[in-house]
Amino acid sequence: MIKIYDLPTAQNTILKRRGLLQRAWPPRLLEALQATFGKPLTPPEAVARILDSVRTEGDAALRRWTRTLDRVELDDFRVPPAQFSRALESLPPTLRAALETAAARVRAFHEKQPLPSWEADGLGQRFSPIQRVGIYVPGGSAPLPSSLLMSVIPAQVAGVERIVVCTPPNPHPAILAAAAICGIDEVYQLGGAQAIAALAFGTETVPRVDKIVGAGNLFVTLAKQQVFGTVGLDGLAGPTETMIIADSTANPAWVAADLLAQAEHDPLASAILLTPDRLLAEAVQAAVTDQTARLSRREIIAAALEANGGIVLVPDLATAARVADDYAAEHLCLTVADPRALMAQINNAGGFFLGEHSYEVLGDYVAGPSHVMPTGGTARFASPLNVLDFVKINSIVALDRETARTLSAVAAEIARTETLTAHAAAAEFRLERTP
Amino acid sequence: MIKIYDLPTAQNTILKRRGLLQRAWPPRLLEALQATFGKPLTPPEAVARILDSVRTEGDAALRRWTRTLDRVELDDFRVPPAQFSRALESLPPTLRAALETAAARVRAFHEKQPLPSWEADGLGQRFSPIQRVGIYVPGGSAPLPSSLLMSVIPAQVAGVERIVVCTPPNPHPAILAAAAICGIDEVYQLGGAQAIAALAFGTETVPRVDKIVGAGNLFVTLAKQQVFGTVGLDGLAGPTETMIIADSTANPAWVAADLLAQAEHDPLASAILLTPDRLLAEAVQAAVTDQTARLSRREIIAAALEANGGIVLVPDLATAARVADDYAAEHLCLTVADPRALMAQINNAGGFFLGEHSYEVLGDYVAGPSHVMPTGGTARFASPLNVLDFVKINSIVALDRETARTLSAVAAEIARTETLTAHAAAAEFRLERTP
């Protein structure tokens, strides 16, 4: 069910990073596009058409794509405000309490993040909220109220004035209830590339936003790539991934459960254990087989573990740290005797989960940090969604006259080297005359 | 030379934002591409070919494109280390002193920026430097040692281990001297899309980096768009732009000089004055004509002012603030009696320059903040280059056993709603058993 690899083999297979969008397109997808568009189009070409039509035709194009792609006929995309309180009231009380606890912890976490505006000696940086943000909440195979909480709350903490959510048609009541728990009610039933187009360009009913965040399917990702530069983005999301480093102190049943929780997300999800302990590896392998039989999503799990899952035997924990640093996992769980010492050796990961009590599922729902984290190795340069994603910095230059005069001579000197004589002239005005 | 507009006319012309990459391609550019590639290609298609060839052929492709596009034959792209100290020694002493002053001020500014790692109650955020960064320094019509300082120094302050610069072949000695002043010496003579490809994918001689920053020409921008998601980016840069809001207290000659300094960058540069004062408008108009005659780059200035420059009469400063907020200028200069009060009304701008002594040219060279700022209206969501661009955040989850147990019940409840039974199982393990 889950294979055990030696390190060189793993490095040529499950640990190898491929570009997010460099995969070959599945033939079934290409056939579906041919049927929809009436000509052979690659997914990026199909997305470019959807974007163009929404930019030029607005709501009419949104209605058409929603009919064609989602097979839903909608006159009005906006979810009526009355539905939110109804959804909240219809939640089982235990679920409502759980979502409220999660929301409160996510809010408390992000409220601790400092936004250090500063000013000194006539210079400074002012942090201020982005004004309009669009959040994409995927529909997919499972309703994900947690995805809404994990994106909306950091934006609210940042002080974003207008938060707009897009989610595929007929959203699960739990998603609307999550919106109600956050206190927002601007939700449009739009999915896929057409949702990204609506947020990036605006239509008669959907406002153009300044930044779009949130993960989605291939079409959402391709659409985000094509609007990069027009609108702010949080990055491109690939399949979710967990790496666990465990030593002989780990509980194999728990490690197996954590790998399986990851694998059930998606047939492309990646769940990898690195361990120097062969006995642990074999015990986890047995526990995976044993536990899978009882799980409802076992087909997804089997596909994910076959393609991108595995147990990798490493010579020691220092090697595991180097492998993890190169892999730059979205979630990195350190189930070892001294997780702090191991963390200190690793730069690249979205979230660190230290010790077997801080397992990843807590992070998915309730620990506090956003579960929207960088995938596909982008943790080398990207961060989990956080309050800084919803603000921008303004540089401030407010020098006194004397400092400005002194610096004008410096500026004029460099400007002349750069052959920018109008720059030099603007500086020399400040040097030569007294206003 | 510079026109005076009423507000409605300006809003339909010079104040209108077009997408960065939605312009029609100039016929001369398309002809040049046809000649180079032997078939009709759009610029994005040409860039896709360059990227693909560098990814698959490495240095051989870099040599070929450098020969074809830059008409330079290079065996070795890396600038020999000995050239840096030679370049520094050959600088005129006044220029060397000016660049050293600029470097010191830029460093001091960025060293004031806090990177607030924190940890509390078993949760936290760790800021750590991105490990390998590529910086593109354009060649273009003027050598820009300042661009190198303004990008490299924030990366150094962040603690980036390896900083790699690409700049078109045969760089001006002032650029190498600027590198020496910063204390770096890994510079490759590579320009255009091929430089971005080398940094994004790596070749035999150029290291693959985690993030690429810096502005360049159209091909650089298109290449950055196409590698988005593969490598971190600072955003896409369009032509530079300055907006000045001035009232009757402004010195018209200085305002004119500041507009001209902006206009000399590029025929596509934008230099716009908003003022409620018709007398000031007319005096600035006259001063622009008067001063331009003495400037070496007057043809570029004339083209820029014709296409994207102008003086816009507004009813009052509050209206000017609203217009500026919508425009989201790269540089926003407030030459008014109370610039602080006006700044408080405006959210969107890269840098604020407050008062006539804090004019933009100081920001270009020596004030302290990086002069790499968001253009094209992207200041709605993007920030000037700063230390945060060179770090990433790791979320940390390190809960104690009791907190984890309490939260496990919450996680299990939400997981069941999301039909993620393996998630629920991982949580229930922590509830049911005692290790």
Coordinates of C-alpha atoms in Angstrom, one line a residue, chain B:
Chain B
M1 CA 5.1 70.8 -24.6
I2 CA 3.0 69.7 -21.6
K3 CA -0.8 70.0 -21.9
I4 CA -3.3 71.2 -19.4
Y5 CA -6.4 68.9 -19.0
D6 CA -9.7 69.1 -17.3
L7 CA -10.4 66.2 -15.1
P8 CA -13.0 64.3 -17.2
T9 CA -10.7 64.5 -20.3
A10 CA -7.7 63.3 -18.2
Q11 CA -9.7 60.4 -16.8
N12 CA -10.3 59.2 -20.3
T13 CA -6.8 59.6 -21.5
I14 CA -3.6 60.0 -19.3
L15 CA -5.2 58.8 -16.1
K16 CA -6.7 55.7 -17.7
R17 CA -5.0 52.4 -16.6
R18 CA -4.5 49.8 -19.3
G19 CA -3.3 46.3 -18.5
L20 CA 0.5 46.0 -18.5
L21 CA 0.5 43.4 -21.3
Q22 CA -2.7 44.2 -23.1
R23 CA -1.1 46.7 -25.5
A24 CA -1.0 45.9 -29.2
W25 CA 2.5 44.8 -30.3
P26 CA 4.3 47.4 -32.4
P27 CA 4.7 46.3 -36.0
R28 CA 8.4 46.9 -36.0
L29 CA 8.8 44.5 -33.1
L30 CA 6.8 41.8 -34.8
E31 CA 9.0 42.3 -38.0
A32 CA 12.1 41.9 -35.9
L33 CA 10.8 38.7 -34.3
Q34 CA 9.9 37.3 -37.7
A35 CA 13.4 38.0 -38.9
T36 CA 15.0 36.5 -35.8
F37 CA 12.8 33.4 -35.4
G38 CA 12.1 32.7 -39.1
K39 CA 8.4 32.7 -38.5
P40 CA 5.7 35.1 -37.3
L41 CA 5.7 35.0 -33.5
T42 CA 4.1 37.2 -30.9
P43 CA 6.5 38.4 -28.1
P44 CA 5.1 35.9 -25.6
E45 CA 5.6 33.1 -28.1
A46 CA 9.1 34.2 -28.8
V47 CA 9.8 34.3 -25.0
A48 CA 8.3 30.8 -24.6
R49 CA 10.8 29.5 -27.1
I50 CA 13.7 31.2 -25.4
L51 CA 12.6 29.8 -22.0
D52 CA 12.2 26.3 -23.4
S53 CA 15.6 26.3 -25.1
V54 CA 17.4 27.5 -22.0
R55 CA 15.6 24.9 -19.9
T56 CA 16.6 22.1 -22.2
E57 CA 20.0 23.2 -23.6
G58 CA 21.4 25.3 -20.8
D59 CA 24.6 27.3 -21.5
A60 CA 24.5 26.5 -25.2
A61 CA 21.2 28.2 -25.6
L62 CA 22.4 31.2 -23.6
R63 CA 25.4 31.6 -25.9
R64 CA 23.1 31.3 -29.0
W65 CA 20.6 33.9 -27.7
T66 CA 23.3 36.3 -26.6
R67 CA 24.9 36.0 -30.1
T68 CA 21.5 36.4 -31.9
L69 CA 19.8 39.0 -29.7
D70 CA 22.6 41.0 -28.1
R71 CA 25.1 40.4 -31.0
V72 CA 27.8 39.5 -28.5
E73 CA 29.9 36.4 -28.6
L74 CA 30.6 35.1 -25.1
D75 CA 32.4 32.0 -24.0
D76 CA 32.0 32.7 -20.3
F77 CA 29.1 34.7 -18.9
R78 CA 30.5 35.4 -15.5
V79 CA 32.3 38.7 -15.0
P80 CA 35.8 37.9 -13.8
P81 CA 36.3 38.8 -10.1
A82 CA 39.3 41.0 -10.9
Q83 CA 37.1 43.4 -12.9
F84 CA 35.2 44.6 -9.9
S85 CA 38.1 46.1 -8.0
R86 CA 39.4 47.6 -11.3
A87 CA 36.0 49.2 -11.9
L88 CA 35.9 50.6 -8.4
E89 CA 39.4 52.0 -8.7
S90 CA 38.6 53.6 -12.0
L91 CA 35.6 55.6 -10.7
P92 CA 36.0 59.3 -10.3
P93 CA 36.4 59.9 -6.5
T94 CA 33.3 62.1 -6.3
L95 CA 31.2 59.5 -8.0
R96 CA 32.6 56.8 -5.7
A97 CA 31.8 58.8 -2.7
A98 CA 28.3 59.5 -4.0
L99 CA 27.6 55.8 -4.6
E100 CA 29.1 54.9 -1.1
T101 CA 26.8 57.5 0.5
A102 CA 23.8 56.2 -1.4
A103 CA 24.7 52.6 -0.4
A104 CA 25.1 53.5 3.2
R105 CA 21.8 55.3 3.4
V106 CA 19.9 52.5 1.6
R107 CA 21.5 50.0 4.0
A108 CA 20.6 52.1 7.1
F109 CA 17.0 52.4 5.9
H110 CA 16.5 48.7 5.4
E111 CA 18.2 47.8 8.6
K112 CA 15.4 49.7 10.4
Q113 CA 12.8 47.4 8.9
P114 CA 11.7 45.0 11.7
L115 CA 11.3 41.3 10.8
P116 CA 9.1 40.3 13.8
S117 CA 9.5 36.6 14.3
W118 CA 7.3 35.7 17.3
E119 CA 6.3 32.7 19.3
A120 CA 3.6 32.4 22.0
D121 CA 1.3 29.7 23.4
G122 CA 2.8 27.0 21.2
L123 CA 2.4 28.9 18.0
G124 CA 4.5 31.3 16.0
Q125 CA 6.0 32.7 12.8
R126 CA 9.6 32.4 12.0
F127 CA 11.1 34.8 9.4
S128 CA 14.1 33.5 7.5
P129 CA 16.0 34.6 4.5
I130 CA 15.4 33.2 1.1
Q131 CA 18.6 31.3 0.2
R132 CA 19.3 32.2 -3.4
V133 CA 18.1 35.4 -5.1
G134 CA 18.7 36.5 -8.7
I135 CA 18.7 40.3 -9.4
Y136 CA 18.2 41.6 -12.9
V137 CA 19.9 45.0 -13.5
P138 CA 18.8 46.4 -16.9
G139 CA 21.3 47.9 -19.3
G140 CA 19.0 50.0 -21.5
S141 CA 19.6 53.5 -22.6
A142 CA 21.5 54.5 -19.4
P143 CA 23.8 52.6 -17.1
L144 CA 22.0 52.3 -13.8
P145 CA 24.4 51.5 -10.9
S146 CA 21.6 52.8 -8.6
S147 CA 19.4 49.9 -9.6
L148 CA 21.9 47.4 -8.4
L149 CA 22.3 49.2 -5.0
M150 CA 18.5 49.4 -4.6
S151 CA 18.0 45.7 -5.1
V152 CA 21.1 44.1 -3.7
I153 CA 21.2 45.9 -0.4
P154 CA 17.7 44.9 0.8
A155 CA 18.6 41.3 0.0
Q156 CA 21.8 41.6 1.9
V157 CA 20.0 43.1 4.9
A158 CA 17.6 40.2 4.8
G159 CA 20.5 37.8 5.1
V160 CA 20.2 36.1 1.6
E161 CA 23.2 33.7 1.3
R162 CA 23.7 33.8 -2.4
I163 CA 23.0 36.9 -4.5
V164 CA 23.4 36.5 -8.3
V165 CA 23.1 39.5 -10.7
C166 CA 22.3 39.3 -14.4
T167 CA 22.9 42.3 -16.5
P168 CA 23.2 42.7 -20.3
P169 CA 26.7 42.0 -21.9
N170 CA 29.5 44.4 -21.4
P171 CA 28.1 46.1 -18.3
H172 CA 29.2 49.7 -17.6
P173 CA 32.0 49.9 -15.1
A174 CA 29.8 51.9 -12.8
I175 CA 27.5 48.8 -12.4
L176 CA 30.5 46.6 -11.5
A177 CA 31.8 49.3 -9.1
A178 CA 28.3 49.4 -7.5
A179 CA 28.6 45.6 -7.0
A180 CA 32.0 46.0 -5.5
I181 CA 30.6 48.7 -3.1
C182 CA 28.0 46.2 -2.0
G183 CA 30.6 43.5 -1.6
I184 CA 29.2 41.0 -4.2
D185 CA 30.9 39.6 -7.2
E186 CA 28.7 37.0 -8.8
V187 CA 27.5 38.8 -11.9
Y188 CA 26.6 37.2 -15.2
Q189 CA 26.5 39.1 -18.5
L190 CA 23.1 38.0 -19.5
G191 CA 20.1 40.1 -20.6
G192 CA 16.5 39.7 -21.6
A193 CA 14.4 36.6 -21.4
Q194 CA 17.4 34.3 -21.5
A195 CA 18.7 35.8 -18.3
I196 CA 15.3 35.2 -16.6
A197 CA 15.4 31.6 -17.9
A198 CA 18.9 31.0 -16.6
L199 CA 17.9 32.2 -13.1
A200 CA 14.6 30.3 -13.1
F201 CA 15.9 26.9 -14.3
G202 CA 19.7 27.1 -13.8
T203 CA 22.3 26.1 -16.4
E204 CA 25.8 24.6 -16.2
T205 CA 27.2 27.9 -15.1
V206 CA 24.2 30.0 -13.8
P207 CA 22.7 28.8 -10.5
R208 CA 18.9 28.2 -10.3
V209 CA 17.6 30.8 -7.8
D210 CA 14.6 30.8 -5.5
K211 CA 13.4 34.3 -6.4
I212 CA 14.1 36.8 -9.1
V213 CA 13.7 40.6 -8.6
G214 CA 14.3 43.6 -10.8
A215 CA 12.7 45.4 -13.7
G216 CA 13.7 45.0 -17.3
N217 CA 12.4 45.4 -20.8
L218 CA 9.3 43.8 -22.4
F219 CA 11.1 40.5 -22.9
V220 CA 12.2 40.4 -19.3
T221 CA 8.7 41.1 -18.1
L222 CA 7.1 38.5 -20.4
A223 CA 9.6 35.9 -19.2
K224 CA 8.9 36.7 -15.6
Q225 CA 5.2 36.2 -16.3
Q226 CA 5.8 32.8 -17.8
V227 CA 8.0 31.6 -14.9
F228 CA 5.5 32.7 -12.3
G229 CA 4.9 29.8 -10.0
T230 CA 8.2 28.1 -10.8
V231 CA 10.3 30.8 -9.0
G232 CA 9.4 33.6 -6.7
L233 CA 9.0 37.1 -8.3
D234 CA 8.7 40.6 -7.1
G235 CA 5.9 41.4 -9.6
L236 CA 5.9 42.8 -13.1
A237 CA 7.2 46.3 -13.9
G238 CA 5.8 48.6 -16.4
P239 CA 7.0 52.1 -17.4
T240 CA 7.9 54.4 -14.5
E241 CA 5.5 57.1 -13.4
T242 CA 5.3 60.1 -11.1
M243 CA 2.2 61.9 -9.9
I244 CA 2.6 65.3 -8.2
I245 CA -0.1 67.0 -6.3
A246 CA 0.7 70.7 -5.8
D247 CA -1.1 73.7 -4.5
S248 CA -0.3 77.5 -4.7
T249 CA 2.6 77.1 -2.3
A250 CA 4.6 75.1 -4.8
N251 CA 7.6 76.5 -6.7
P252 CA 6.6 76.1 -10.4
A253 CA 10.2 75.7 -11.6
W254 CA 10.8 72.9 -9.2
V255 CA 7.6 71.1 -10.1
A256 CA 8.5 71.4 -13.7
A257 CA 12.0 70.0 -13.1
D258 CA 10.5 67.1 -11.2
L259 CA 8.1 66.3 -14.1
L260 CA 11.0 66.5 -16.6
A261 CA 13.2 64.2 -14.5
Q262 CA 10.5 61.6 -14.6
A263 CA 9.8 62.1 -18.3
E264 CA 13.4 61.6 -19.4
H265 CA 13.4 58.0 -18.3
D266 CA 11.5 56.5 -21.2
P267 CA 9.1 57.6 -24.0
L268 CA 6.5 55.5 -22.1
A269 CA 7.2 57.2 -18.7
S270 CA 4.3 59.0 -17.2
A271 CA 4.6 62.5 -15.4
I272 CA 1.3 64.0 -14.2
L273 CA 0.6 67.0 -12.1
L274 CA -2.7 67.4 -10.3
T275 CA -3.5 70.9 -9.0
P276 CA -6.5 73.0 -8.2
D277 CA -4.5 76.2 -9.0
R278 CA -4.8 77.4 -12.6
L279 CA -2.0 79.9 -12.1
L280 CA 0.4 77.2 -10.9
A281 CA -0.6 75.0 -13.9
E282 CA 0.2 77.7 -16.4
A283 CA 3.5 78.6 -14.7
V284 CA 4.6 74.9 -14.6
Q285 CA 3.6 74.6 -18.3
A286 CA 5.8 77.6 -19.2
A287 CA 8.7 76.3 -17.0
V288 CA 8.5 72.9 -18.7
T289 CA 8.9 74.4 -22.1
D290 CA 11.7 76.7 -20.9
Q291 CA 13.7 74.0 -19.1
T292 CA 13.3 71.3 -21.7
A293 CA 15.4 73.2 -24.3
R294 CA 18.5 72.8 -22.1
L295 CA 18.1 69.0 -21.5
S296 CA 20.0 66.3 -23.4
R297 CA 17.2 63.8 -23.4
R298 CA 14.6 66.3 -24.8
E299 CA 13.3 63.9 -27.5
I300 CA 12.5 61.2 -25.0
I301 CA 10.9 63.9 -22.8
A302 CA 8.8 65.2 -25.6
A303 CA 7.5 61.7 -26.5
A304 CA 6.7 60.9 -22.8
L305 CA 4.9 64.2 -22.1
E306 CA 2.9 63.9 -25.3
A307 CA 1.8 60.3 -24.6
N308 CA 1.4 60.0 -20.9
G309 CA 2.2 63.4 -19.3
G310 CA 0.0 66.3 -18.4
I311 CA -1.3 68.9 -16.0
V312 CA -4.7 68.1 -14.6
L313 CA -6.9 70.8 -13.1
V314 CA -8.9 69.5 -10.2
P315 CA -11.6 71.3 -8.2
D316 CA -9.8 70.8 -4.9
L317 CA -7.1 68.8 -3.0
A318 CA -9.7 66.3 -1.7
T319 CA -10.5 65.4 -5.3
A320 CA -6.8 65.2 -6.1
A321 CA -6.5 62.7 -3.3
R322 CA -9.3 60.5 -4.7
V323 CA -7.8 60.6 -8.2
A324 CA -4.4 59.7 -6.8
D325 CA -5.9 56.8 -4.8
D326 CA -7.5 55.4 -8.0
Y327 CA -4.4 55.9 -10.1
A328 CA -2.0 54.3 -7.5
A329 CA 1.1 55.9 -8.8
E330 CA 4.6 54.5 -8.3
H331 CA 5.8 57.8 -7.0
L332 CA 3.4 60.3 -5.4
C333 CA 4.8 63.7 -4.5
L334 CA 2.7 66.0 -2.3
T335 CA 4.0 69.5 -2.8
V336 CA 1.3 71.2 -0.8
A337 CA 1.1 73.2 2.4
D338 CA 0.1 70.2 4.6
P339 CA 1.4 67.0 2.9
R340 CA 0.7 64.9 6.0
A341 CA -3.0 65.7 6.0
L342 CA -3.2 64.9 2.3
M343 CA -1.2 61.6 2.7
A344 CA -3.8 60.5 5.3
Q345 CA -6.5 60.6 2.6
I346 CA -4.6 58.3 0.2
N347 CA -4.1 54.5 0.4
N348 CA -2.5 53.6 -2.9
A349 CA 1.0 54.7 -3.9
G350 CA 4.5 53.1 -4.0
G351 CA 6.3 56.0 -2.3
F352 CA 5.1 59.2 -0.8
F353 CA 7.4 62.2 -1.2
L354 CA 6.3 64.9 1.3
G355 CA 7.1 68.5 0.6
E356 CA 9.2 70.1 -2.1
H357 CA 12.5 69.2 -0.4
S358 CA 11.7 65.5 -0.5
Y359 CA 11.5 65.3 -4.3
E360 CA 11.5 62.1 -6.3
V361 CA 15.1 62.3 -7.6
L362 CA 16.4 62.0 -4.0
G363 CA 14.3 58.8 -3.8
D364 CA 15.8 57.5 -7.0
Y365 CA 19.3 57.7 -5.6
V366 CA 20.0 58.3 -2.0
A367 CA 17.1 58.9 0.3
G368 CA 17.0 55.3 1.6
P369 CA 14.0 53.4 0.4
S370 CA 14.5 51.2 -2.6
H371 CA 13.6 52.9 -5.9
V372 CA 12.2 49.7 -7.2
M373 CA 8.5 50.5 -6.7
P374 CA 5.2 49.1 -8.0
T375 CA 4.1 50.6 -11.4
G376 CA 1.0 50.4 -13.6
G377 CA -1.5 50.7 -10.7
T378 CA -0.1 47.7 -8.9
A379 CA 0.5 49.9 -5.8
R380 CA -3.1 48.9 -5.0
F381 CA -1.7 45.6 -3.8
A382 CA 2.2 45.7 -4.1
S383 CA 4.9 47.4 -2.1
P384 CA 8.3 49.0 -2.9
L385 CA 11.0 46.4 -2.8
N386 CA 11.9 45.9 0.8
V387 CA 13.5 43.4 3.2
L388 CA 10.2 41.3 3.4
D389 CA 10.7 40.5 -0.3
F390 CA 13.8 38.5 0.6
V391 CA 12.4 36.5 3.5
K392 CA 9.7 33.9 3.9
I393 CA 7.7 33.0 6.9
N394 CA 7.4 29.5 8.5
S395 CA 4.3 28.9 10.6
I396 CA 5.2 27.0 13.8
V397 CA 2.7 24.7 15.6
A398 CA 4.2 23.3 18.8
L399 CA 1.2 22.8 21.1
D400 CA 1.4 21.1 24.5
R401 CA -0.4 17.7 24.9
E402 CA -3.4 19.1 26.8
T403 CA -4.1 21.9 24.2
A404 CA -3.7 19.4 21.4
R405 CA -6.2 17.0 23.0
T406 CA -8.8 19.7 23.4
L407 CA -8.4 20.9 19.9
S408 CA -8.5 17.3 18.5
A409 CA -12.2 17.1 19.3
V410 CA -12.8 20.3 17.4
A411 CA -10.8 19.1 14.4
A412 CA -12.6 15.7 14.3
E413 CA -15.9 17.5 14.2
I414 CA -15.0 19.7 11.3
A415 CA -13.3 16.9 9.4
R416 CA -16.4 14.7 9.5
T417 CA -18.4 17.6 7.9
E418 CA -15.8 17.8 5.2
T419 CA -16.2 14.0 4.7
L420 CA -12.5 13.7 5.4
T421 CA -12.6 10.5 7.5
A422 CA -8.9 10.0 7.6
H423 CA -8.5 13.4 9.0
A424 CA -11.1 12.6 11.7
A425 CA -9.3 9.3 12.4
A426 CA -5.9 11.0 12.9
A427 CA -7.6 13.4 15.4
E428 CA -9.4 10.6 17.2
F429 CA -6.2 8.6 17.7
R430 CA -5.0 11.5 19.9
L431 CA -8.3 11.5 21.8
E432 CA -8.7 7.9 22.4
R433 CA -5.3 6.6 23.4
T434 CA -2.6 7.6 25.7
P435 CA 0.9 7.0 24.3

